[in-house]
């Protein structure tokens, strides 16, 4: 067994001290270089300092670094100590401060390659005044926890500090909602009731809860993100999210998303993620299923939990479809390519990402929507994508080898009762446009493309560049293809100075664009690496937000099918 003690002698300096007791005869120490679920090598060893090995008598012995993340120890070493620096506020790294710490396994705990499958036990010594240590790990003593193996340790983030704790039970399992830093702005009993409703909706969907206990680590630290784990999740948001309905709905969606992962990706997973290699990229083509289908069900199951209105649900779906249909990268990259290259593209976005890449979240969700309705059509409402997920979980879930992309696609055909291989491949492995029409008609919905203003006012025009303001300067962040900005030769990092003969201040561009009509031409003065450049821009119509709406002309059968989809109840097939 590997044993660790974590201490925070000076948390305000953002350091934790770790001491590990080694089994005898081991010589190689390693640090993980990435956190599963977040597909980027993050080189955690860069935050490890002062590593020292000791023999039985407490005398320092040799510890030689042999690669960026490995050390070779003197065989007499029985104890190692090191410091971990943590000041990166993300769901996969460490953050340590005067009154709290969030620790993730990969950036915190060194281990030994030969010990990966063995139990890892940790003790946490908290500074005075910190009231809790919250983690989904099995508790074996006072602030002592045990992981069955290194995977479980890495998969179990730890929140130390004084969070507010709410508890609820579903199906006899204990759930903890540990909220840090709400500033008194959240109705936490309500948030716990809502989390409970989400747990129930997902439990109904999958048919039970597969874990011994579950923890929501809800960090309201003015950062964004979520990361899934088998028995817990880290959620990051803002203390103000609890007060604004739109923001709170986003939090509910995040809870629903991460909770769907309890199954999809954590237990039902691509075969390539069966065993993690903690020291290299782990490539899979199937993140469009693992993340995309999760992105679809996050809103579907939130609707079924009763926590959002139909309008909020359709708005969320419309946002997803809009983001697929307005990113030029959809014509360049398929979702299976996006999945494979997550390590070098999705997790390393740059100014050209919008033109070269598609999100396997958004397009994966759009594909799930299309497939869900196709299966319902093929089976006369008898089966749906829900059945695919449940059957996949039975076949490739916990304790069984994961699925290959091919096996998952075959399973879709099996549930649909007809061979959909070519259909699915076209969606997932090509850049051909998605056809939503059959799905929309099936549900009696229409996806209203942006239209001209109803009040007869002139159509707004746009430049189409993504902009940012830096020290009061209006800078171009990205130039999507197919926009006036792209056509006129605007570049990322250009500083916009003037439209026509007049200066444009950083907060005045929208106002100035109101002076122009569709088809108008004017000069655009920019500074490019310090040199003034004049471009000739022709304005086009500014696209409005996409809307997913109920089609008033839809018949009762479509209305019944929509109700069945949104409620998850098995309705009598309507013809
Ligand atoms: Zn996810």
Coordinates of C-alpha atoms and ligand atoms in Angstrom, one line a residue:
X1 CA 0.0 0.0 0.0
X2 CA 1.0 3.6 -0.7
X3 CA 0.5 6.0 2.3
X4 CA 0.5 9.7 2.1
X5 CA 0.1 12.6 4.6
X6 CA -0.8 16.0 3.2
X7 CA -0.2 19.1 5.4
X8 CA -0.7 22.8 4.8
X9 CA 1.8 24.5 7.2
X10 CA 1.4 27.8 5.2
X11 CA -1.6 27.6 2.9
X12 CA -1.5 31.3 2.1
X13 CA 1.7 30.6 0.2
X14 CA -0.2 28.1 -2.0
X15 CA 1.8 25.1 -1.0
X16 CA 0.9 21.7 0.4
X17 CA 3.5 19.4 1.9
X18 CA 3.2 15.7 1.1
X19 CA 5.0 12.9 2.8
X20 CA 4.8 9.4 1.4
X21 CA 5.8 6.1 2.9
X22 CA 7.1 3.6 0.3
X23 CA 6.8 -0.1 0.2
X24 CA 10.4 -1.5 0.4
X25 CA 12.4 -2.3 -2.7
X26 CA 10.8 0.2 -5.1
X27 CA 13.0 2.5 -7.1
X28 CA 10.9 4.5 -9.5
X29 CA 8.6 7.4 -8.7
X30 CA 6.3 9.0 -11.2
X31 CA 4.0 12.0 -11.5
X32 CA 0.9 11.8 -13.7
X33 CA 1.0 14.3 -16.6
X34 CA -2.7 14.7 -17.2
X35 CA -6.1 14.3 -15.5
X36 CA -8.6 11.9 -17.1
X37 CA -11.6 13.7 -18.5
X38 CA -9.4 16.7 -19.4
X39 CA -7.5 15.7 -22.5
X40 CA -4.3 17.8 -22.4
X41 CA -0.8 17.0 -21.0
X42 CA -0.4 19.4 -18.1
X43 CA 3.0 18.4 -16.9
X44 CA 2.1 18.4 -13.2
X45 CA 5.6 17.6 -12.1
X46 CA 6.4 21.3 -12.8
X47 CA 4.7 22.1 -9.5
X48 CA 6.6 19.6 -7.4
X49 CA 9.5 21.0 -5.4
X50 CA 12.1 19.9 -2.9
X51 CA 11.7 16.2 -3.4
X52 CA 13.8 14.3 -0.8
X53 CA 14.1 10.6 -0.1
X54 CA 15.0 9.2 3.3
X55 CA 16.2 5.8 4.5
X56 CA 15.0 3.9 7.6
X57 CA 17.2 6.0 9.9
X58 CA 15.8 9.3 8.4
X59 CA 19.0 10.0 6.5
X60 CA 18.6 11.6 3.1
X61 CA 19.4 9.2 0.2
X62 CA 19.7 9.7 -3.5
X63 CA 16.6 10.7 -5.6
X64 CA 17.7 11.4 -9.2
X65 CA 15.3 12.9 -11.8
X66 CA 15.4 10.7 -14.9
X67 CA 12.7 12.4 -17.0
X68 CA 10.3 15.3 -16.7
X69 CA 8.0 13.3 -14.4
X70 CA 10.1 10.4 -13.1
X71 CA 12.7 9.9 -10.3
X72 CA 15.0 7.0 -9.5
X73 CA 15.4 6.4 -5.8
X74 CA 18.2 4.8 -3.8
X75 CA 16.9 1.3 -2.9
X76 CA 17.2 2.1 0.7
X77 CA 14.6 4.9 0.4
X78 CA 11.5 4.2 2.6
X79 CA 10.1 7.7 2.8
X80 CA 9.8 10.7 0.4
X81 CA 8.7 14.2 1.0
X82 CA 8.0 17.0 -1.4
X83 CA 6.1 20.3 -1.8
X84 CA 3.3 20.9 -4.2
X85 CA 2.5 24.4 -5.5
X86 CA -1.1 24.9 -6.3
X87 CA -2.6 28.2 -7.6
X88 CA -4.5 27.3 -10.8
X89 CA -8.2 27.6 -10.4
X90 CA -9.5 24.9 -12.7
X91 CA -11.4 21.7 -12.1
X92 CA -8.3 19.5 -12.8
X93 CA -5.5 21.3 -11.0
X94 CA -4.7 22.4 -7.5
X95 CA -5.6 25.6 -5.7
X96 CA -4.4 26.2 -2.2
X97 CA -5.2 29.4 -0.3
X98 CA -5.4 30.7 3.3
X99 CA -8.8 29.3 4.0
X100 CA -9.3 26.4 1.6
X101 CA -7.7 24.0 -0.8
X102 CA -8.9 21.9 -3.7
X103 CA -6.6 19.0 -4.5
X104 CA -6.8 16.7 -7.5
X105 CA -5.0 13.4 -7.4
X106 CA -3.0 13.7 -10.6
X107 CA -1.2 16.9 -9.7
X108 CA -0.8 16.0 -6.0
X109 CA 0.2 12.4 -5.5
X110 CA 3.4 10.8 -6.9
X111 CA 3.2 7.1 -7.1
X112 CA 5.2 4.1 -8.4
X113 CA 4.5 2.4 -11.7
X114 CA 4.5 -1.0 -10.0
X115 CA 2.0 0.2 -7.4
X116 CA -0.7 1.6 -9.7
X117 CA -3.1 -1.2 -8.9
X118 CA -2.5 -1.2 -5.2
X119 CA -4.4 0.7 -2.5
X120 CA -3.4 4.3 -1.8
X121 CA -4.2 5.7 1.6
X122 CA -4.1 9.4 2.5
X123 CA -4.3 11.4 5.7
X124 CA -5.0 15.1 5.5
X125 CA -3.9 17.4 8.3
X126 CA -5.8 20.7 8.0
X127 CA -4.8 24.1 9.4
X128 CA -6.7 25.3 12.5
X129 CA -10.1 26.6 11.7
X130 CA -10.7 24.5 8.6
X131 CA -13.7 22.3 9.4
X132 CA -14.0 19.7 6.7
X133 CA -12.3 17.4 4.2
X134 CA -14.8 16.4 1.6
X135 CA -14.1 13.7 -0.9
X136 CA -15.8 10.6 -2.3
X137 CA -13.0 8.4 -1.1
X138 CA -13.8 5.7 1.5
X139 CA -13.3 7.2 5.0
X140 CA -11.1 4.9 7.1
X141 CA -10.3 7.3 10.0
X142 CA -10.3 10.9 11.1
X143 CA -9.5 12.7 7.8
X144 CA -8.0 9.4 6.6
X145 CA -9.2 8.0 3.3
X146 CA -8.5 5.0 1.2
X147 CA -8.5 4.5 -2.6
X148 CA -8.5 1.0 -3.9
X149 CA -5.9 1.9 -6.5
X150 CA -4.2 5.0 -8.1
X151 CA -7.1 5.4 -10.6
X152 CA -9.5 5.9 -7.7
X153 CA -7.1 8.4 -6.0
X154 CA -6.8 10.4 -9.2
X155 CA -10.6 10.1 -9.7
X156 CA -11.4 11.6 -6.2
X157 CA -10.8 15.3 -5.8
X158 CA -10.5 16.6 -2.3
X159 CA -12.0 19.8 -0.9
X160 CA -10.5 21.1 2.3
X161 CA -11.7 24.1 4.2
X162 CA -15.1 25.1 5.7
X163 CA -17.7 24.5 2.9
X164 CA -21.4 24.5 3.7
X165 CA -22.6 21.0 3.6
X166 CA -26.0 19.7 2.5
X167 CA -26.9 16.1 2.5
X168 CA -29.6 14.1 0.9
X169 CA -30.4 10.4 0.2
X170 CA -31.5 8.8 -3.0
X171 CA -32.1 5.1 -3.3
X172 CA -30.4 4.6 0.1
X173 CA -27.2 6.3 -1.1
X174 CA -25.7 9.3 0.6
X175 CA -25.1 12.5 -1.4
X176 CA -23.2 15.5 -0.3
X177 CA -23.4 19.0 -1.8
X178 CA -20.4 20.8 -0.4
X179 CA -20.5 24.5 -1.4
X180 CA -17.6 26.8 -0.9
X181 CA -17.7 30.6 -1.1
X182 CA -21.4 31.3 -1.9
X183 CA -21.1 34.6 -0.1
X184 CA -24.6 34.1 1.4
X185 CA -26.0 34.6 -2.1
X186 CA -27.2 31.0 -2.7
X187 CA -30.3 29.3 -1.5
X188 CA -28.4 26.2 -0.6
X189 CA -31.3 24.1 0.7
X190 CA -33.0 24.7 -2.7
X191 CA -29.8 23.9 -4.6
X192 CA -29.6 20.6 -2.7
X193 CA -33.3 19.8 -3.5
X194 CA -32.6 20.6 -7.2
X195 CA -29.5 18.4 -7.2
X196 CA -31.6 15.6 -5.6
X197 CA -34.2 16.0 -8.4
X198 CA -31.4 15.7 -11.0
X199 CA -30.0 12.6 -9.3
X200 CA -33.6 11.1 -9.3
X201 CA -34.1 11.8 -13.0
X202 CA -30.8 10.2 -13.9
X203 CA -31.4 7.3 -11.6
X204 CA -34.8 6.7 -13.3
X205 CA -33.1 6.9 -16.7
X206 CA -30.4 4.4 -16.0
X207 CA -32.3 2.2 -13.5
X208 CA -30.4 2.8 -10.2
X209 CA -27.3 4.4 -8.8
X210 CA -24.0 2.5 -9.2
X211 CA -21.8 4.1 -6.5
X212 CA -21.5 3.7 -2.7
X213 CA -21.7 7.5 -2.1
X214 CA -21.5 10.7 -4.2
X215 CA -20.1 14.2 -3.6
X216 CA -20.8 17.4 -5.5
X217 CA -17.9 19.8 -4.8
X218 CA -19.5 23.1 -5.6
X219 CA -16.8 25.8 -5.8
X220 CA -18.2 29.3 -6.3
X221 CA -14.8 30.8 -7.0
X222 CA -15.5 33.0 -10.0
X223 CA -14.1 30.4 -12.4
X224 CA -15.9 28.1 -14.8
X225 CA -15.9 24.4 -15.5
X226 CA -16.9 21.0 -14.3
X227 CA -15.1 17.6 -14.2
X228 CA -16.7 14.2 -14.0
X229 CA -15.6 11.4 -11.6
X230 CA -17.0 8.0 -10.8
X231 CA -18.3 9.1 -7.4
X232 CA -18.1 12.9 -7.4
X233 CA -17.7 16.0 -9.5
X234 CA -16.0 19.3 -9.2
X235 CA -18.2 22.2 -10.3
X236 CA -16.8 25.7 -10.6
X237 CA -19.0 28.8 -10.9
X238 CA -19.8 32.2 -9.5
X239 CA -21.3 33.2 -6.2
X240 CA -23.7 35.3 -8.2
X241 CA -25.1 32.4 -10.2
X242 CA -27.5 31.6 -7.4
X243 CA -29.3 34.9 -7.9
X244 CA -29.8 35.1 -11.7
X245 CA -32.2 32.5 -13.2
X246 CA -30.3 32.2 -16.5
X247 CA -27.0 31.6 -14.6
X248 CA -28.7 29.2 -12.2
X249 CA -30.1 27.2 -15.1
X250 CA -26.5 26.9 -16.4
X251 CA -25.5 25.6 -13.0
X252 CA -28.3 23.0 -13.1
X253 CA -27.2 22.0 -16.6
X254 CA -23.6 21.6 -15.3
X255 CA -24.8 19.4 -12.5
X256 CA -26.9 17.4 -14.9
X257 CA -23.9 17.1 -17.4
X258 CA -21.4 15.9 -14.8
X259 CA -23.9 13.6 -13.3
X260 CA -24.7 11.9 -16.6
X261 CA -21.0 11.1 -16.7
X262 CA -21.4 8.8 -13.7
X263 CA -22.3 6.4 -16.4
X264 CA -21.4 7.8 -19.8
X265 CA -17.5 7.9 -19.8
X266 CA -16.8 6.9 -16.2
X267 CA -18.4 3.5 -16.3
X268 CA -19.7 3.1 -19.9
X269 CA -16.5 4.2 -21.7
X270 CA -14.6 4.0 -24.9
X271 CA -12.2 0.9 -24.9
X272 CA -9.2 3.3 -25.3
X273 CA -10.0 4.7 -21.9
X274 CA -10.2 1.4 -20.1
X275 CA -6.8 1.7 -18.6
X276 CA -5.3 5.1 -18.4
X277 CA -1.7 5.7 -19.4
X278 CA -0.9 8.6 -17.0
X279 CA 2.3 9.5 -18.8
X280 CA 1.0 10.1 -22.4
X281 CA -1.9 11.0 -24.5
X282 CA -4.7 8.5 -24.5
X283 CA -6.4 8.7 -28.0
X284 CA -10.0 7.8 -28.7
X285 CA -12.3 8.6 -31.6
X286 CA -15.4 8.3 -29.4
X287 CA -15.6 11.5 -27.4
X288 CA -18.5 12.6 -29.6
X289 CA -20.4 9.8 -27.8
X290 CA -18.8 10.2 -24.3
X291 CA -19.1 14.0 -24.3
X292 CA -21.5 14.8 -27.1
X293 CA -24.3 12.5 -26.0
X294 CA -23.7 13.7 -22.4
X295 CA -24.2 17.3 -23.6
X296 CA -27.5 16.2 -25.2
X297 CA -28.8 14.4 -22.2
X298 CA -27.7 17.1 -19.8
X299 CA -30.6 19.2 -21.0
X300 CA -33.0 16.4 -21.8
X301 CA -32.8 14.9 -18.3
X302 CA -32.9 18.4 -16.7
X303 CA -36.2 18.9 -18.6
X304 CA -37.4 15.5 -17.3
X305 CA -36.4 16.4 -13.8
X306 CA -38.9 19.2 -14.0
X307 CA -36.4 21.9 -13.1
X308 CA -36.6 23.9 -16.3
X309 CA -39.5 25.0 -18.5
X310 CA -40.0 23.8 -22.0
X311 CA -38.9 27.3 -23.2
X312 CA -35.7 27.1 -21.3
X313 CA -35.1 23.6 -22.6
X314 CA -35.7 24.5 -26.2
X315 CA -33.5 27.6 -25.8
X316 CA -30.7 25.4 -24.6
X317 CA -31.1 23.0 -27.6
X318 CA -31.2 25.9 -30.0
X319 CA -28.0 27.3 -28.6
X320 CA -26.3 24.0 -29.2
X321 CA -27.5 23.7 -32.8
X322 CA -26.7 27.3 -33.5
X323 CA -23.1 26.9 -32.2
X324 CA -22.7 23.9 -34.6
X325 CA -24.2 25.7 -37.6
X326 CA -22.3 29.0 -37.2
X327 CA -18.8 27.7 -36.7
X328 CA -16.8 27.5 -40.0
X329 CA -14.7 24.6 -38.6
X330 CA -17.7 22.3 -39.1
X331 CA -16.7 22.2 -42.8
X332 CA -13.2 21.1 -42.0
X333 CA -13.2 18.6 -39.1
X334 CA -15.5 15.7 -38.3
X335 CA -16.4 14.9 -34.7
X336 CA -14.4 11.7 -34.7
X337 CA -11.3 13.7 -35.8
X338 CA -12.1 16.3 -33.2
X339 CA -12.1 13.6 -30.6
X340 CA -8.8 12.1 -31.7
X341 CA -7.1 15.5 -31.8
X342 CA -8.7 16.8 -28.5
X343 CA -5.1 16.8 -27.1
X344 CA -3.8 19.2 -29.7
X345 CA -6.9 21.1 -30.8
X346 CA -10.0 21.3 -28.5
X347 CA -7.8 21.7 -25.4
X348 CA -5.4 24.0 -27.2
X349 CA -7.6 26.6 -28.9
X350 CA -6.0 29.4 -30.9
X351 CA -7.2 32.2 -33.1
X352 CA -7.8 29.8 -36.0
X353 CA -9.8 27.2 -34.0
X354 CA -13.1 28.7 -35.2
X355 CA -12.1 28.0 -38.8
X356 CA -10.4 24.6 -38.3
X357 CA -12.2 22.7 -35.6
X358 CA -15.7 21.6 -34.5
X359 CA -16.7 20.9 -30.9
X360 CA -17.4 17.2 -30.2
X361 CA -19.6 18.5 -27.4
X362 CA -21.9 20.6 -29.6
X363 CA -21.9 18.5 -32.7
X364 CA -22.0 15.3 -30.7
X365 CA -25.2 16.6 -29.0
X366 CA -26.7 17.6 -32.4
X367 CA -25.9 14.1 -33.6
X368 CA -27.5 12.6 -30.5
X369 CA -30.7 14.6 -31.2
X370 CA -30.8 13.5 -34.8
X371 CA -30.2 9.8 -33.9
X372 CA -32.7 9.8 -31.0
X373 CA -35.5 10.9 -33.4
X374 CA -34.3 8.5 -36.2
X375 CA -34.5 5.6 -33.8
X376 CA -38.0 6.7 -32.7
X377 CA -39.1 6.9 -36.3
X378 CA -37.6 3.5 -37.2
X379 CA -39.3 1.8 -34.2
X380 CA -42.6 3.7 -34.3
X381 CA -41.8 5.3 -30.9
X382 CA -41.0 2.0 -29.3
X383 CA -37.3 2.6 -28.9
X384 CA -35.1 5.7 -28.5
X385 CA -31.5 6.7 -27.9
X386 CA -32.3 6.1 -24.2
X387 CA -32.5 2.4 -25.0
X388 CA -29.1 2.6 -26.7
X389 CA -27.5 4.2 -23.7
X390 CA -29.0 1.6 -21.3
X391 CA -28.1 -1.4 -23.5
X392 CA -24.6 0.0 -24.0
X393 CA -24.2 0.4 -20.3
X394 CA -25.3 -3.2 -19.8
X395 CA -22.8 -4.5 -22.4
X396 CA -19.8 -2.2 -21.9
X397 CA -20.4 -0.7 -18.5
X398 CA -18.7 -1.2 -15.2
X399 CA -16.6 -4.4 -14.9
X400 CA -16.7 -5.0 -18.6
X401 CA -14.3 -3.9 -21.4
X402 CA -15.2 -0.6 -22.9
X403 CA -16.8 -0.2 -26.4
X404 CA -15.1 0.4 -29.7
X405 CA -16.7 3.1 -31.8
X406 CA -17.7 0.4 -34.2
X407 CA -19.5 -1.6 -31.5
X408 CA -21.4 1.5 -30.3
X409 CA -22.5 2.3 -33.8
X410 CA -23.6 -1.4 -34.3
X411 CA -25.6 -1.1 -31.1
X412 CA -27.5 1.9 -32.4
X413 CA -28.5 -0.2 -35.5
X414 CA -29.5 -3.1 -33.2
X415 CA -31.8 -0.9 -31.2
X416 CA -33.2 0.8 -34.3
X417 CA -33.9 -2.6 -35.9
X418 CA -32.3 -1.4 -39.1
X419 CA -28.7 -0.9 -40.3
X420 CA -27.9 2.8 -39.6
X421 CA -24.1 2.3 -39.9
X422 CA -23.7 4.5 -43.1
X423 CA -26.1 7.1 -41.6
X424 CA -24.2 7.4 -38.3
X425 CA -20.8 7.4 -40.1
X426 CA -22.0 10.3 -42.3
X427 CA -22.8 12.2 -39.1
X428 CA -19.7 11.4 -37.1
X429 CA -16.9 10.8 -39.6
X430 CA -17.7 13.4 -42.3
X431 CA -18.2 17.2 -42.5
X432 CA -21.5 16.8 -44.5
X433 CA -24.2 19.2 -43.3
X434 CA -26.5 17.9 -40.6
X435 CA -30.2 17.6 -41.6
X436 CA -32.4 18.4 -38.6
X437 CA -35.6 18.5 -40.6
X438 CA -36.8 14.9 -40.0
X439 CA -36.2 15.2 -36.3
X440 CA -37.9 18.6 -36.1
X441 CA -41.0 17.4 -38.0
X442 CA -41.2 14.3 -35.8
X443 CA -41.4 16.5 -32.8
X444 CA -43.5 19.3 -34.3
X445 CA -40.7 21.8 -33.8
X446 CA -39.2 24.3 -36.1
X447 CA -35.7 25.6 -36.0
X448 CA -36.3 29.2 -37.0
X449 CA -33.3 30.7 -38.7
X450 CA -32.5 34.3 -37.8
X451 CA -34.9 36.7 -39.6
X452 CA -35.1 40.4 -40.4
X453 CA -36.4 42.6 -37.5
X454 CA -40.2 42.2 -37.3
X455 CA -40.7 46.0 -36.7
X456 CA -39.5 46.9 -40.1
X457 CA -36.3 48.6 -38.8
X458 CA -33.2 48.2 -41.0
X459 CA -31.4 44.9 -40.8
X460 CA -28.4 45.2 -38.5
X461 CA -25.0 44.7 -40.2
X462 CA -21.8 43.1 -38.7
X463 CA -18.1 42.8 -39.1
X464 CA -18.2 39.1 -37.9
X465 CA -14.8 39.2 -36.2
X466 CA -14.4 38.0 -32.6
X467 CA -13.1 41.0 -30.7
X468 CA -11.4 41.7 -27.3
X469 CA -10.5 44.8 -25.5
X470 CA -7.0 45.1 -24.1
X471 CA -5.9 48.2 -22.2
X472 CA -8.6 50.2 -23.9
X473 CA -7.6 49.0 -27.4
X474 CA -10.1 47.2 -29.6
X475 CA -8.3 44.0 -30.9
X476 CA -9.4 41.2 -33.2
X477 CA -9.3 37.9 -31.4
X478 CA -10.4 35.7 -34.4
X479 CA -11.6 36.0 -37.9
X480 CA -14.2 33.4 -38.8
X481 CA -14.5 32.5 -42.5
X482 CA -17.6 33.7 -44.3
X483 CA -17.7 37.0 -42.5
X484 CA -17.1 40.6 -43.8
X485 CA -14.0 40.6 -41.5
X486 CA -12.6 37.6 -43.3
X487 CA -13.4 38.9 -46.8
X488 CA -11.7 42.2 -46.2
X489 CA -8.5 40.6 -44.9
X490 CA -8.8 41.5 -41.2
X491 CA -6.3 39.6 -39.1
X492 CA -6.2 38.3 -35.5
X493 CA -4.4 40.9 -33.3
X494 CA -5.2 43.8 -35.6
X495 CA -6.2 46.9 -33.6
X496 CA -9.3 48.5 -35.0
X497 CA -8.9 52.3 -35.1
X498 CA -11.4 53.8 -37.5
X499 CA -14.5 53.1 -39.7
X500 CA -14.7 55.5 -42.7
X501 CA -13.1 58.8 -41.6
X502 CA -13.9 58.4 -37.9
X503 CA -12.2 57.0 -34.9
X504 CA -13.8 54.0 -33.3
X505 CA -13.4 53.8 -29.5
X506 CA -13.3 50.3 -28.0
X507 CA -16.9 50.5 -26.7
X508 CA -18.4 52.2 -29.6
X509 CA -18.2 49.8 -32.5
X510 CA -21.8 48.4 -32.2
X511 CA -23.1 52.0 -32.1
X512 CA -21.1 52.9 -35.2
X513 CA -22.2 49.8 -37.1
X514 CA -25.8 51.1 -36.8
X515 CA -24.9 53.8 -39.3
X516 CA -24.5 51.3 -42.1
X517 CA -26.9 49.1 -44.2
X518 CA -26.5 45.7 -45.7
X519 CA -24.2 46.0 -48.8
X520 CA -22.6 49.3 -47.7
X521 CA -18.8 49.6 -48.2
X522 CA -16.4 51.6 -46.1
X523 CA -12.8 51.8 -45.2
X524 CA -11.5 50.1 -42.0
X525 CA -8.3 51.4 -40.5
X526 CA -6.3 49.1 -38.4
X527 CA -2.9 48.9 -36.8
X528 CA -1.1 45.7 -37.6
X529 CA 2.1 45.2 -35.6
X530 CA 2.3 48.9 -35.3
X531 CA 1.8 49.7 -39.0
X532 CA -1.4 51.4 -40.2
X533 CA -3.3 49.4 -42.8
X534 CA -6.5 50.4 -44.6
X535 CA -9.0 47.7 -45.5
X536 CA -12.1 47.9 -47.6
X537 CA -15.1 46.2 -45.8
X538 CA -18.5 45.4 -47.2
X539 CA -21.1 44.8 -44.6
X540 CA -23.5 41.8 -44.6
X541 CA -26.6 41.1 -42.4
X542 CA -25.8 40.3 -38.8
X543 CA -27.3 36.9 -38.0
X544 CA -29.7 36.8 -35.1
X545 CA -30.0 34.1 -32.5
X546 CA -31.4 30.8 -33.7
X547 CA -34.7 29.7 -32.2
X548 CA -36.2 26.3 -31.6
X549 CA -40.0 26.7 -31.5
X550 CA -43.1 24.7 -31.4
X551 CA -44.6 24.5 -34.9
X552 CA -48.2 25.7 -34.5
X553 CA -49.1 23.6 -37.6
X554 CA -47.9 20.3 -36.0
X555 CA -50.5 17.7 -35.6
X556 CA -51.6 15.8 -32.4
X557 CA -49.3 12.9 -33.2
X558 CA -46.2 15.1 -33.3
X559 CA -47.4 16.9 -30.1
X560 CA -47.7 13.5 -28.4
X561 CA -44.3 12.5 -29.5
X562 CA -42.8 15.7 -28.3
X563 CA -44.4 15.2 -24.9
X564 CA -43.0 11.6 -24.8
X565 CA -39.5 12.9 -25.6
X566 CA -39.5 15.7 -23.0
X567 CA -41.1 13.7 -20.2
X568 CA -39.3 10.5 -20.9
X569 CA -42.6 8.6 -20.4
X570 CA -43.4 5.8 -22.7
X571 CA -46.4 7.0 -24.6
X572 CA -48.8 5.0 -26.8
X573 CA -47.3 5.2 -30.2
X574 CA -49.2 7.8 -32.1
X575 CA -49.7 7.5 -35.8
Ligands
LIG1 ZN1 -18.4 16.3 -20.0

